[in-house]
mmCIF file of C-alpha atoms in Angstrom:
data_model
loop_
_atom_site.group_PDB
_atom_site.id
_atom_site.type_symbol
_atom_site.label_atom_id
_atom_site.label_comp_id
_atom_site.label_asym_id
_atom_site.label_seq_id
_atom_site.Cartn_x
_atom_site.Cartn_y
_atom_site.Cartn_z
ATOM 1 C CA UNK A 221 -13.771 -12.268 -1.994
ATOM 2 C CA UNK A 222 -15.144 -9.965 -5.252
ATOM 3 C CA UNK A 223 -13.080 -7.169 -3.340
ATOM 4 C CA UNK A 224 -10.185 -9.176 -3.382
ATOM 5 C CA UNK A 225 -10.473 -9.394 -7.197
ATOM 6 C CA UNK A 226 -10.830 -5.679 -7.521
ATOM 7 C CA UNK A 227 -7.894 -5.322 -5.088
ATOM 8 C CA UNK A 228 -5.571 -7.689 -6.891
ATOM 9 C CA UNK A 229 -6.567 -5.703 -10.517
ATOM 10 C CA UNK A 230 -5.872 -2.262 -8.697
ATOM 11 C CA UNK A 231 -2.642 -3.868 -7.595
ATOM 12 C CA UNK A 232 -1.639 -4.897 -11.111
ATOM 13 C CA UNK A 233 -2.538 -1.396 -12.570
ATOM 14 C CA UNK A 234 -0.145 0.320 -9.901
ATOM 15 C CA UNK A 235 2.362 -2.179 -10.992
ATOM 16 C CA UNK A 236 2.327 -0.897 -14.514
ATOM 17 C CA UNK A 237 0.960 -4.001 -15.586
ATOM 18 C CA UNK A 238 -2.368 -2.831 -16.253
ATOM 19 C CA UNK A 239 -4.401 -0.037 -16.835
ATOM 20 C CA UNK A 240 -7.500 0.721 -19.370
ATOM 21 C CA UNK A 241 -6.060 -0.835 -21.865
ATOM 22 C CA UNK A 242 -5.049 -4.220 -20.678
ATOM 23 C CA UNK A 243 -2.132 -5.424 -19.358
ATOM 24 C CA UNK A 244 -0.162 -5.770 -22.457
ATOM 25 C CA UNK A 245 -1.531 -2.164 -23.848
ATOM 26 C CA UNK A 246 -3.354 -3.507 -26.458
ATOM 27 C CA UNK A 247 -6.861 -2.300 -27.627
ATOM 28 C CA UNK A 248 -8.805 -5.399 -26.430
ATOM 29 C CA UNK A 249 -9.132 -7.250 -23.583
ATOM 30 C CA UNK A 250 -5.621 -8.784 -22.547
ATOM 31 C CA UNK A 251 -5.241 -12.193 -21.011
ATOM 32 C CA UNK A 252 -4.846 -10.977 -17.411
ATOM 33 C CA UNK A 253 -7.759 -8.473 -17.686
ATOM 34 C CA UNK A 254 -9.860 -11.070 -19.159
ATOM 35 C CA UNK A 255 -8.475 -13.470 -15.989
ATOM 36 C CA UNK A 256 -9.684 -10.752 -13.863
ATOM 37 C CA UNK A 257 -13.022 -10.732 -15.181
ATOM 38 C CA UNK A 258 -13.968 -14.423 -15.256
ATOM 39 C CA UNK A 259 -12.379 -14.639 -11.576
ATOM 40 C CA UNK A 260 -14.898 -11.716 -10.686
ATOM 41 C CA UNK A 261 -17.756 -13.442 -12.537
ATOM 42 C CA UNK A 262 -17.081 -17.183 -11.014
ATOM 43 C CA UNK A 263 -16.722 -15.573 -7.435
ATOM 44 C CA UNK A 264 -20.063 -13.517 -7.783
ATOM 45 C CA UNK A 265 -21.806 -16.530 -8.959
ATOM 46 C CA UNK A 266 -20.654 -19.144 -6.210
ATOM 47 C CA UNK A 267 -20.914 -16.331 -3.694
ATOM 48 C CA UNK A 268 -17.530 -16.682 -1.785
ATOM 49 C CA UNK A 269 -16.600 -14.295 0.707
ATOM 50 C CA UNK A 270 -13.439 -14.019 2.977
ATOM 51 C CA UNK A 271 -14.266 -14.614 6.611
ATOM 52 C CA UNK A 272 -14.450 -12.314 8.465
ATOM 53 C CA UNK A 273 -16.677 -10.415 6.027
ATOM 54 C CA UNK A 274 -15.816 -6.666 5.709
ATOM 55 C CA UNK A 275 -18.753 -5.892 7.776
ATOM 56 C CA UNK A 276 -17.738 -8.759 10.553
ATOM 57 C CA UNK A 277 -14.167 -6.964 10.690
ATOM 58 C CA UNK A 278 -15.600 -3.646 11.189
ATOM 59 C CA UNK A 279 -17.576 -4.950 14.388
ATOM 60 C CA UNK A 280 -14.426 -7.013 15.506
ATOM 61 C CA UNK A 281 -12.422 -3.426 15.478
ATOM 62 C CA UNK A 282 -15.182 -1.669 17.161
ATOM 63 C CA UNK A 283 -15.023 -4.157 20.251
ATOM 64 C CA UNK A 284 -11.118 -4.728 20.239
ATOM 65 C CA UNK A 285 -9.931 -0.871 19.882
ATOM 66 C CA UNK A 286 -10.402 1.183 22.988
ATOM 67 C CA UNK A 287 -9.505 4.553 23.525
ATOM 68 C CA UNK A 288 -6.234 3.811 24.907
ATOM 69 C CA UNK A 289 -5.154 1.583 22.109
ATOM 70 C CA UNK A 290 -6.633 4.151 19.060
ATOM 71 C CA UNK A 291 -4.512 7.224 20.618
ATOM 72 C CA UNK A 292 -1.085 4.931 19.960
ATOM 73 C CA UNK A 293 -2.161 4.195 16.351
ATOM 74 C CA UNK A 294 -0.986 6.273 13.350
ATOM 75 C CA UNK A 295 -2.352 5.515 10.040
ATOM 76 C CA UNK A 296 -0.237 6.287 7.077
ATOM 77 C CA UNK A 297 -2.538 6.964 3.918
ATOM 78 C CA UNK A 298 -1.164 7.519 0.478
ATOM 79 C CA UNK A 299 -2.832 10.297 -1.707
ATOM 80 C CA UNK A 300 -3.583 7.946 -4.561
ATOM 81 C CA UNK A 301 -3.880 4.666 -3.115
ATOM 82 C CA UNK A 302 -6.756 2.775 -4.605
ATOM 83 C CA UNK A 303 -6.832 0.115 -2.130
ATOM 84 C CA UNK A 304 -6.620 1.956 1.025
ATOM 85 C CA UNK A 305 -9.141 1.178 3.805
ATOM 86 C CA UNK A 306 -7.809 3.357 6.512
ATOM 87 C CA UNK A 307 -11.331 5.598 6.187
ATOM 88 C CA UNK A 308 -13.481 2.583 6.487
ATOM 89 C CA UNK A 309 -11.428 1.718 9.609
ATOM 90 C CA UNK A 310 -11.776 5.466 11.071
ATOM 91 C CA UNK A 311 -15.474 5.236 10.265
ATOM 92 C CA UNK A 312 -15.639 2.249 12.704
ATOM 93 C CA UNK A 313 -15.206 4.650 15.857
ATOM 94 C CA UNK A 314 -17.872 6.825 17.263
ATOM 95 C CA UNK A 315 -17.602 10.739 16.746
ATOM 96 C CA UNK A 316 -16.221 12.180 19.717
ATOM 97 C CA UNK A 317 -13.562 9.253 20.515
ATOM 98 C CA UNK A 318 -9.926 10.146 20.261
ATOM 99 C CA UNK A 319 -9.387 8.420 16.841
ATOM 100 C CA UNK A 320 -5.847 7.429 15.539
ATOM 101 C CA UNK A 321 -3.814 9.984 14.099
ATOM 102 C CA UNK A 322 -3.573 10.279 10.238
ATOM 103 C CA UNK A 323 -0.505 11.052 8.089
ATOM 104 C CA UNK A 324 -1.201 11.877 4.423
ATOM 105 C CA UNK A 325 1.827 11.159 2.414
ATOM 106 C CA UNK A 326 1.955 11.594 -1.686
ATOM 107 C CA UNK A 327 2.077 8.513 -3.415
ATOM 108 C CA UNK A 328 0.277 5.006 -4.294
ATOM 109 C CA UNK A 329 -0.006 1.566 -2.250
ATOM 110 C CA UNK A 330 3.709 0.786 -3.515
ATOM 111 C CA UNK A 331 5.262 3.832 -2.930
ATOM 112 C CA UNK A 332 6.884 2.233 0.260
ATOM 113 C CA UNK A 333 8.643 -0.344 -2.397
ATOM 114 C CA UNK A 334 11.474 1.096 -3.501
ATOM 115 C CA UNK A 335 14.395 -1.402 -5.321
ATOM 116 C CA UNK A 336 17.824 -0.515 -6.779
ATOM 117 C CA UNK A 337 20.013 -2.910 -8.003
ATOM 118 C CA UNK A 338 23.072 -1.954 -10.068
ATOM 119 C CA UNK A 339 25.798 -4.028 -11.897
ATOM 120 C CA UNK A 340 28.121 -3.180 -9.122
ATOM 121 C CA UNK A 341 25.899 -4.826 -6.307
ATOM 122 C CA UNK A 342 26.277 -8.100 -7.977
ATOM 123 C CA UNK A 343 29.419 -10.199 -6.895
ATOM 124 C CA UNK A 344 30.844 -10.986 -10.097
ATOM 125 C CA UNK A 345 34.215 -11.904 -11.417
ATOM 126 C CA UNK A 346 36.236 -9.304 -13.508
ATOM 127 C CA UNK A 347 35.510 -11.363 -16.569
ATOM 128 C CA UNK A 348 31.957 -11.921 -16.232
ATOM 129 C CA UNK A 349 31.535 -8.159 -15.512
ATOM 130 C CA UNK A 350 32.831 -7.595 -19.140
ATOM 131 C CA UNK A 351 30.368 -10.017 -20.567
ATOM 132 C CA UNK A 352 27.551 -8.322 -18.325
ATOM 133 C CA UNK A 353 28.520 -5.110 -19.758
ATOM 134 C CA UNK A 354 28.293 -6.280 -23.175
ATOM 135 C CA UNK A 355 25.253 -8.219 -22.686
ATOM 136 C CA UNK A 356 23.481 -4.760 -21.198
ATOM 137 C CA UNK A 357 24.977 -2.315 -23.539
ATOM 138 C CA UNK A 358 26.442 -0.578 -20.971
ATOM 139 C CA UNK A 359 23.470 -0.861 -18.780
ATOM 140 C CA UNK A 360 24.515 -0.206 -14.977
ATOM 141 C CA UNK A 361 21.340 -0.187 -12.570
ATOM 142 C CA UNK A 362 17.898 -0.365 -12.638
ATOM 143 C CA UNK A 363 15.164 0.762 -9.759
ATOM 144 C CA UNK A 364 11.670 0.440 -8.929
ATOM 145 C CA UNK A 365 9.958 2.969 -7.039
ATOM 146 C CA UNK A 366 10.415 6.481 -5.925
ATOM 147 C CA UNK A 367 13.307 7.065 -3.721
ATOM 148 C CA UNK A 368 12.115 10.579 -2.678
ATOM 149 C CA UNK A 369 8.680 9.092 -1.719
ATOM 150 C CA UNK A 370 9.933 6.329 0.213
ATOM 151 C CA UNK A 371 12.169 9.138 2.113
ATOM 152 C CA UNK A 372 9.167 10.836 2.929
ATOM 153 C CA UNK A 373 7.674 8.017 4.572
ATOM 154 C CA UNK A 374 10.706 6.962 6.489
ATOM 155 C CA UNK A 375 10.674 10.535 8.050
ATOM 156 C CA UNK A 376 7.047 10.447 8.797
ATOM 157 C CA UNK A 377 7.491 7.043 10.801
ATOM 158 C CA UNK A 378 10.458 8.263 12.180
ATOM 159 C CA UNK A 379 8.412 11.303 13.506
ATOM 160 C CA UNK A 380 5.819 9.279 14.912
ATOM 161 C CA UNK A 381 8.088 6.894 16.816
ATOM 162 C CA UNK A 382 9.649 10.100 18.265
ATOM 163 C CA UNK A 383 6.125 11.496 19.368
ATOM 164 C CA UNK A 384 5.524 13.916 16.953
ATOM 165 C CA UNK A 385 2.266 15.079 15.022
ATOM 166 C CA UNK A 386 1.481 14.119 11.279
ATOM 167 C CA UNK A 387 3.483 16.706 9.136
ATOM 168 C CA UNK A 388 0.435 16.641 6.910
ATOM 169 C CA UNK A 389 -2.625 15.439 8.876
ATOM 170 C CA UNK A 390 -5.992 14.652 7.897
ATOM 171 C CA UNK A 391 -8.880 16.680 8.441
ATOM 172 C CA UNK A 392 -10.968 13.498 9.014
ATOM 173 C CA UNK A 393 -8.958 12.769 11.883
ATOM 174 C CA UNK A 394 -10.391 14.142 15.131
ATOM 175 C CA UNK A 395 -7.176 13.997 17.081
ATOM 176 C CA UNK A 396 -3.905 15.653 16.669
ATOM 177 C CA UNK A 397 -2.239 13.397 19.055
ATOM 178 C CA UNK A 398 0.575 11.245 17.957
ATOM 179 C CA UNK A 399 0.816 8.755 20.574
#
């Protein structure tokens, strides 16, 4: 469970809510940073853990994923993803066994998330549009994420579905098969 707290903090940091200076950019610990710290201490003191534990999950993966399944799997791994566990997954398998292919992509854990909302996307009556324009100071649209990185992921997934090899594979992948 302690890993979950660490992952939640990392996820929040990726959302640009956090960072080294706390969620609100202050010099001291911000409320959410303090909350994560408190949750970590409480979980450590109580000894809570998800079931299956990470080690039990590794054992399950080793027994359930045979070579026929592994050769059909492609992992999509982002370069700057602090939450990625693909290396741990790949380490579950013996050397010499055909392992899943790996597509390395630029970005973070949130790179697959791209949202774009514009005033034109809203079904507003004309008089409401004028009010919205005045209220937003002419603001027309907003987006979250990087559309180019999302497009690269879409191309990579499409290539995998078409049986193509990763464009930028992993040197740790012992297979060039794309399944």
